[in-house]
Tab-separated table of C-alpha atoms and ligand atoms in Angstrom:
chain	number	residue	atom	x	y	z
A	5	MET	CA	11.215	20.082	5.794
A	6	THR	CA	9.481	23.288	4.746
A	7	LEU	CA	6.042	23.130	6.426
A	8	ASP	CA	5.213	24.113	9.999
A	9	ALA	CA	3.316	21.762	12.328
A	10	ALA	CA	-0.003	23.586	11.958
A	11	THR	CA	0.086	23.291	8.152
A	12	VAL	CA	1.032	19.611	8.355
A	13	ALA	CA	-1.951	18.974	10.652
A	14	ARG	CA	-4.318	20.915	8.408
A	15	LEU	CA	-3.229	19.013	5.279
A	16	ALA	CA	-3.614	15.670	7.078
A	17	GLU	CA	-7.122	16.689	8.107
A	18	ARG	CA	-7.944	17.638	4.500
A	19	LEU	CA	-6.848	14.191	3.246
A	20	ASP	CA	-8.634	12.353	6.055
A	21	ARG	CA	-11.842	14.220	5.286
A	22	ALA	CA	-11.513	13.615	1.529
A	23	GLU	CA	-11.326	9.877	2.223
A	24	ARG	CA	-14.249	9.897	4.666
A	25	ASP	CA	-16.471	12.070	2.450
A	26	VAL	CA	-15.360	10.292	-0.763
A	27	ARG	CA	-14.662	13.681	-2.252
A	28	PRO	CA	-11.319	14.215	-4.012
A	29	VAL	CA	-9.183	17.261	-3.240
A	30	ALA	CA	-6.491	19.181	-5.115
A	31	ARG	CA	-2.952	17.859	-4.929
A	32	ILE	CA	-0.985	19.272	-2.016
A	33	THR	CA	1.843	20.259	-4.363
A	34	ASP	CA	-0.568	22.491	-6.338
A	35	GLU	CA	-0.721	24.743	-3.285
A	36	TYR	CA	2.661	23.964	-1.690
A	37	THR	CA	4.891	23.544	-4.730
A	38	GLY	CA	8.162	23.396	-2.790
A	39	ILE	CA	7.441	20.657	-0.257
A	40	ASP	CA	9.943	17.824	0.061
A	41	ALA	CA	9.608	14.120	0.884
A	42	GLU	CA	10.089	14.875	4.601
A	43	ASP	CA	7.060	17.192	4.522
A	44	ALA	CA	5.085	14.505	2.713
A	45	TYR	CA	5.973	11.820	5.289
A	46	ALA	CA	5.202	14.262	8.107
A	47	ILE	CA	1.690	14.750	6.652
A	48	GLN	CA	1.320	10.961	6.335
A	49	ARG	CA	2.401	10.580	9.985
A	50	ALA	CA	-0.131	13.230	11.064
A	51	LEU	CA	-2.822	11.395	9.068
A	52	ARG	CA	-1.904	8.161	10.848
A	53	ASP	CA	-1.981	9.870	14.282
A	54	ARG	CA	-5.399	11.372	13.455
A	55	LYS	CA	-6.850	7.992	12.498
A	56	VAL	CA	-5.443	6.403	15.666
A	57	ALA	CA	-6.868	9.262	17.762
A	58	HIS	CA	-10.247	8.493	16.165
A	59	GLY	CA	-10.059	4.823	17.136
A	60	ALA	CA	-8.143	3.110	14.329
A	61	SER	CA	-5.433	0.588	15.160
A	62	ILE	CA	-2.306	0.078	13.102
A	63	ALA	CA	-1.970	-3.329	11.386
A	64	GLY	CA	1.379	-2.641	9.769
A	65	LEU	CA	2.941	-1.004	6.754
A	66	LYS	CA	2.883	-1.074	2.975
A	67	MET	CA	5.560	-0.558	0.387
A	68	GLY	CA	4.544	1.019	-2.907
A	69	LEU	CA	6.096	1.504	-6.331
A	70	THR	CA	8.371	-1.494	-5.886
A	71	SER	CA	7.811	-3.064	-9.325
A	72	HIS	CA	8.669	-1.863	-12.837
A	73	ALA	CA	5.015	-2.337	-13.792
A	74	LYS	CA	3.917	0.133	-11.114
A	75	MET	CA	6.812	2.537	-11.670
A	76	LYS	CA	6.089	2.548	-15.403
A	77	GLN	CA	2.359	3.007	-14.832
A	78	LEU	CA	3.072	6.103	-12.739
A	79	GLY	CA	6.294	7.334	-14.369
A	80	VAL	CA	8.518	7.276	-11.250
A	81	ASP	CA	11.581	5.367	-10.040
A	82	THR	CA	11.360	5.736	-6.248
A	83	SER	CA	9.632	3.359	-3.844
A	84	ILE	CA	7.460	4.774	-1.064
A	85	TYR	CA	5.767	3.480	2.076
A	86	GLY	CA	2.536	3.961	3.967
A	87	PHE	CA	0.636	2.479	6.893
A	88	LEU	CA	-2.130	-0.158	7.154
A	89	THR	CA	-4.976	-0.092	9.657
A	90	GLU	CA	-6.876	-3.067	11.098
A	91	GLU	CA	-10.047	-1.354	9.888
A	92	GLY	CA	-8.743	-1.732	6.334
A	93	ARG	CA	-8.245	-5.505	6.604
A	94	ARG	CA	-10.664	-7.751	4.666
A	95	SER	CA	-10.707	-11.512	4.307
A	96	ASP	CA	-10.628	-13.526	1.101
A	97	GLY	CA	-13.819	-13.140	-0.947
A	98	ALA	CA	-14.841	-9.869	0.728
A	99	ALA	CA	-17.271	-7.475	-0.949
A	100	VAL	CA	-16.152	-3.850	-1.090
A	101	ARG	CA	-18.559	-0.956	-1.669
A	102	THR	CA	-17.486	1.237	-4.579
A	103	LYS	CA	-19.640	4.052	-3.197
A	104	GLY	CA	-17.094	4.492	-0.425
A	105	LEU	CA	-14.233	4.909	-2.904
A	106	ILE	CA	-13.233	7.558	-5.475
A	107	ARG	CA	-11.434	5.683	-8.328
A	108	PRO	CA	-10.592	2.231	-6.937
A	109	ARG	CA	-7.860	0.063	-8.437
A	110	VAL	CA	-6.652	-3.374	-7.361
A	111	GLU	CA	-3.190	-4.936	-7.373
A	112	PRO	CA	-1.839	-8.343	-6.311
A	113	GLU	CA	0.804	-8.363	-3.592
A	114	ILE	CA	2.779	-10.775	-1.431
A	115	ALA	CA	2.308	-9.949	2.257
A	116	PHE	CA	4.613	-10.686	5.199
A	117	SER	CA	3.652	-11.087	8.830
A	118	LEU	CA	6.615	-10.456	11.122
A	119	LYS	CA	7.376	-12.293	14.363
A	120	ALA	CA	10.363	-10.079	15.173
A	121	ARG	CA	11.168	-6.421	14.730
A	122	LEU	CA	13.185	-5.300	11.727
A	123	ALA	CA	15.591	-2.414	11.966
A	124	GLY	CA	17.910	-0.857	9.434
A	125	PRO	CA	20.285	0.337	8.212
A	126	GLY	CA	21.719	-2.695	6.452
A	127	CYS	CA	18.532	-4.762	6.606
A	128	ASP	CA	18.556	-7.389	3.810
A	129	VAL	CA	16.490	-10.251	2.366
A	130	ASN	CA	17.919	-12.807	4.819
A	131	ALA	CA	17.120	-10.620	7.835
A	132	VAL	CA	13.545	-10.192	6.550
A	133	LEU	CA	13.073	-13.934	5.996
A	134	ALA	CA	14.438	-14.680	9.494
A	135	ALA	CA	11.977	-12.196	11.035
A	136	THR	CA	8.984	-13.466	9.032
A	137	ASP	CA	6.307	-15.560	10.729
A	138	TYR	CA	4.407	-16.303	7.499
A	139	VAL	CA	3.741	-15.014	4.006
A	140	VAL	CA	0.294	-14.832	2.440
A	141	SER	CA	-1.343	-13.662	-0.780
A	142	ALA	CA	-3.050	-10.272	-0.756
A	143	LEU	CA	-4.881	-7.756	-2.891
A	144	GLU	CA	-4.469	-4.079	-2.196
A	145	ILE	CA	-7.322	-1.734	-3.081
A	146	ILE	CA	-5.799	1.650	-3.779
A	147	ASP	CA	-7.744	4.864	-4.149
A	148	SER	CA	-6.095	8.241	-4.570
A	149	ARG	CA	-7.866	11.003	-2.665
A	150	TYR	CA	-6.805	13.520	-5.327
A	151	GLU	CA	-8.620	14.922	-8.298
A	152	GLU	CA	-7.432	13.430	-11.537
A	153	GLY	CA	-4.194	14.849	-12.899
A	154	ARG	CA	-0.519	14.178	-13.229
A	155	PHE	CA	1.022	11.736	-10.766
A	156	ASP	CA	3.068	13.405	-8.080
A	157	LEU	CA	5.124	11.394	-5.605
A	158	ARG	CA	5.086	13.866	-2.689
A	159	SER	CA	1.306	14.253	-2.804
A	160	VAL	CA	0.873	10.464	-2.964
A	161	ILE	CA	3.198	9.905	0.030
A	162	ALA	CA	1.114	12.399	2.047
A	163	ASP	CA	-2.043	10.516	0.958
A	164	ASN	CA	-0.717	7.320	2.599
A	165	ALA	CA	0.438	5.912	-0.739
A	166	SER	CA	-3.197	5.731	-1.949
A	167	CYS	CA	-4.065	2.869	0.431
A	168	ALA	CA	-7.800	2.211	0.852
A	169	CYS	CA	-8.042	-1.371	2.153
A	170	PHE	CA	-6.467	-4.792	1.642
A	171	VAL	CA	-7.725	-8.348	1.263
A	172	VAL	CA	-5.718	-11.169	2.822
A	173	GLY	CA	-5.646	-14.715	1.430
A	174	ALA	CA	-6.473	-17.687	3.644
A	175	ARG	CA	-3.323	-19.773	3.107
A	176	ARG	CA	-0.428	-18.827	5.361
A	177	ARG	CA	2.922	-20.310	4.364
A	178	HIS	CA	6.396	-20.355	5.870
A	179	ALA	CA	8.669	-18.223	3.713
A	180	ALA	CA	11.449	-20.822	4.080
A	181	ASP	CA	9.311	-23.409	2.232
A	182	LEU	CA	8.909	-21.205	-0.852
A	183	ASP	CA	10.965	-19.527	-3.532
A	184	LEU	CA	9.341	-16.102	-3.355
A	185	MET	CA	11.357	-14.940	-6.340
A	186	THR	CA	9.912	-17.371	-8.879
A	187	LEU	CA	6.468	-17.561	-7.283
A	188	GLY	CA	4.000	-16.625	-10.000
A	189	VAL	CA	0.648	-14.860	-9.998
A	190	VAL	CA	-2.134	-14.577	-12.563
A	191	LEU	CA	-4.487	-11.634	-12.100
A	192	GLU	CA	-8.041	-12.027	-13.367
A	193	LYS	CA	-10.823	-9.493	-13.761
A	194	ASN	CA	-14.276	-11.006	-14.187
A	195	GLY	CA	-12.735	-14.347	-15.087
A	196	LEU	CA	-10.371	-12.993	-17.745
A	197	MET	CA	-6.610	-12.803	-17.309
A	198	VAL	CA	-5.449	-9.173	-17.206
A	199	ALA	CA	-1.855	-9.415	-15.931
A	200	THR	CA	0.789	-11.894	-14.813
A	201	GLY	CA	3.937	-11.567	-12.764
A	202	SER	CA	6.180	-13.160	-10.180
A	203	GLY	CA	7.794	-12.257	-6.881
A	204	ALA	CA	10.954	-11.148	-8.688
A	205	ASP	CA	8.987	-8.277	-10.214
A	206	VAL	CA	9.108	-6.655	-6.775
A	207	LEU	CA	12.660	-5.303	-6.486
A	208	GLY	CA	14.047	-8.708	-7.518
A	209	HIS	CA	12.539	-10.380	-4.418
A	210	PRO	CA	9.521	-9.262	-2.358
A	211	ALA	CA	11.548	-9.512	0.861
A	212	ALA	CA	13.877	-6.870	-0.634
A	213	ALA	CA	10.939	-4.455	-0.497
A	214	VAL	CA	10.461	-5.201	3.201
A	215	ALA	CA	14.201	-4.709	3.771
A	216	MET	CA	14.008	-1.383	1.941
A	217	LEU	CA	11.121	-0.395	4.211
A	218	ALA	CA	13.233	-1.101	7.326
A	219	ASN	CA	16.111	0.888	5.828
A	220	MET	CA	13.871	3.825	4.868
A	221	LEU	CA	12.409	3.884	8.396
A	222	ALA	CA	15.909	3.747	9.915
A	223	ALA	CA	16.696	7.023	8.174
A	224	ARG	CA	13.883	8.544	10.303
A	225	GLY	CA	14.940	6.764	13.497
A	226	GLU	CA	12.070	4.277	13.216
A	227	HIS	CA	11.813	0.491	12.774
A	228	VAL	CA	9.253	-2.124	11.712
A	229	PRO	CA	7.669	-3.479	14.920
A	230	ALA	CA	7.250	-7.211	15.602
A	231	GLY	CA	3.738	-8.354	14.672
A	232	SER	CA	3.546	-5.997	11.690
A	233	PHE	CA	1.632	-7.050	8.584
A	234	ILE	CA	3.408	-5.768	5.483
A	235	LEU	CA	2.322	-5.432	1.873
A	236	SER	CA	5.468	-5.602	-0.264
A	237	GLY	CA	4.029	-3.708	-3.245
A	238	GLY	CA	1.982	-4.394	-6.359
A	239	ILE	CA	3.530	-7.093	-8.574
A	240	THR	CA	1.601	-6.016	-11.684
A	241	GLU	CA	0.052	-2.727	-12.695
A	242	ALA	CA	-3.134	-1.837	-10.799
A	243	VAL	CA	-6.464	-2.708	-12.441
A	244	PRO	CA	-9.338	-0.187	-12.271
A	245	VAL	CA	-12.651	-1.545	-10.980
A	246	THR	CA	-16.308	-0.502	-10.839
A	247	ALA	CA	-19.417	-1.961	-9.183
A	248	GLY	CA	-20.076	-5.535	-10.322
A	249	ASP	CA	-16.408	-6.405	-10.903
A	250	ARG	CA	-14.656	-9.377	-9.368
A	251	ILE	CA	-10.879	-9.554	-9.079
A	252	GLU	CA	-9.043	-12.764	-8.322
A	253	ALA	CA	-5.306	-13.268	-7.993
A	254	ARG	CA	-4.190	-16.877	-8.423
A	255	PHE	CA	-0.839	-17.287	-6.724
A	256	GLU	CA	1.389	-20.295	-7.077
A	257	GLU	CA	1.877	-21.942	-3.631
A	258	LEU	CA	-0.175	-19.253	-1.831
A	259	GLY	CA	-3.538	-20.040	-3.432
A	260	SER	CA	-6.132	-17.548	-4.617
A	261	VAL	CA	-7.403	-14.343	-3.114
A	262	ALA	CA	-10.482	-12.567	-4.433
A	263	VAL	CA	-12.564	-9.454	-3.912
A	264	THR	CA	-15.861	-8.327	-5.397
A	265	PHE	CA	-17.155	-4.776	-5.753
A	266	ASP	CA	-20.724	-3.729	-5.250
B	29	OOG	C1	0.428	4.467	-5.386
B	29	OOG	C2	0.364	3.228	-4.554
B	29	OOG	C3	1.477	2.284	-4.865
B	29	OOG	C4	2.042	-0.181	-4.886
B	29	OOG	O1	1.831	-1.321	-4.457
B	29	OOG	O2	2.862	0.034	-5.762
B	29	OOG	C5	1.258	0.927	-4.316
B	29	OOG	C6	-0.616	4.451	-6.465
B	29	OOG	O3	-0.574	3.563	-7.339
B	29	OOG	O4	-1.496	5.338	-6.449
B	29	OOG	O5	0.470	0.666	-3.435
B	30	MG	MG1	0.133	-1.500	-3.318
């Protein structure tokens, strides 16, 4: 940790404002070149506290950079996490305004809703499956609040892992009834297939991403609360969208989930 509390609060405010005003800002590491991951998560935490103070409620958490497709797209090999708000939740078929976003991209994900808390260290796939109420298909809409440039993990962690909003499919399934590893997905943009993948693309098993989340939080003395909704990370690379686009992810067993942009 290299930043003081006042700087952390100021940087969180800058990112919050960039999102609200739809106006990208310079990467935090351009100004603070020496910050570490702890600084970045402290800024993310301050951003979360700010949003809650302004009336947002926390829906859960997201894992990011959990698939080779995403890691390759961004040139990194470390997974990260962020938070989800209820205000960011959309239902299947929702229309999202591109005017409210900077450079939106969409990725298909498998989401978990937890009935019990999850705490690390030592959390594993079986513990995640035992704590899961249901799994459901999802699309995450990501939108970096930074000006275009090289990808930088610490800046992205501070920017809540680029989360903008998320669309949740209608078909809830018990995890025990499915093989989440071999469960396939076809991603379509405007009716044309753009990517395919399966649950195994996410750290070998999407529940492994949720376990990693619990273990990462344990290192900070935190846990995943019961009732949390969790995005386990993009299965394929993210697809850029503009007004008029429609994205649909067709999941085996979990059905389809779609979003349109206007
Ligand atoms: C970072 C967000 C990563 C995922 O599912 O991998 C993420 C980014 O792509 O800007 O949400
Ligand atoms: Mg994602």
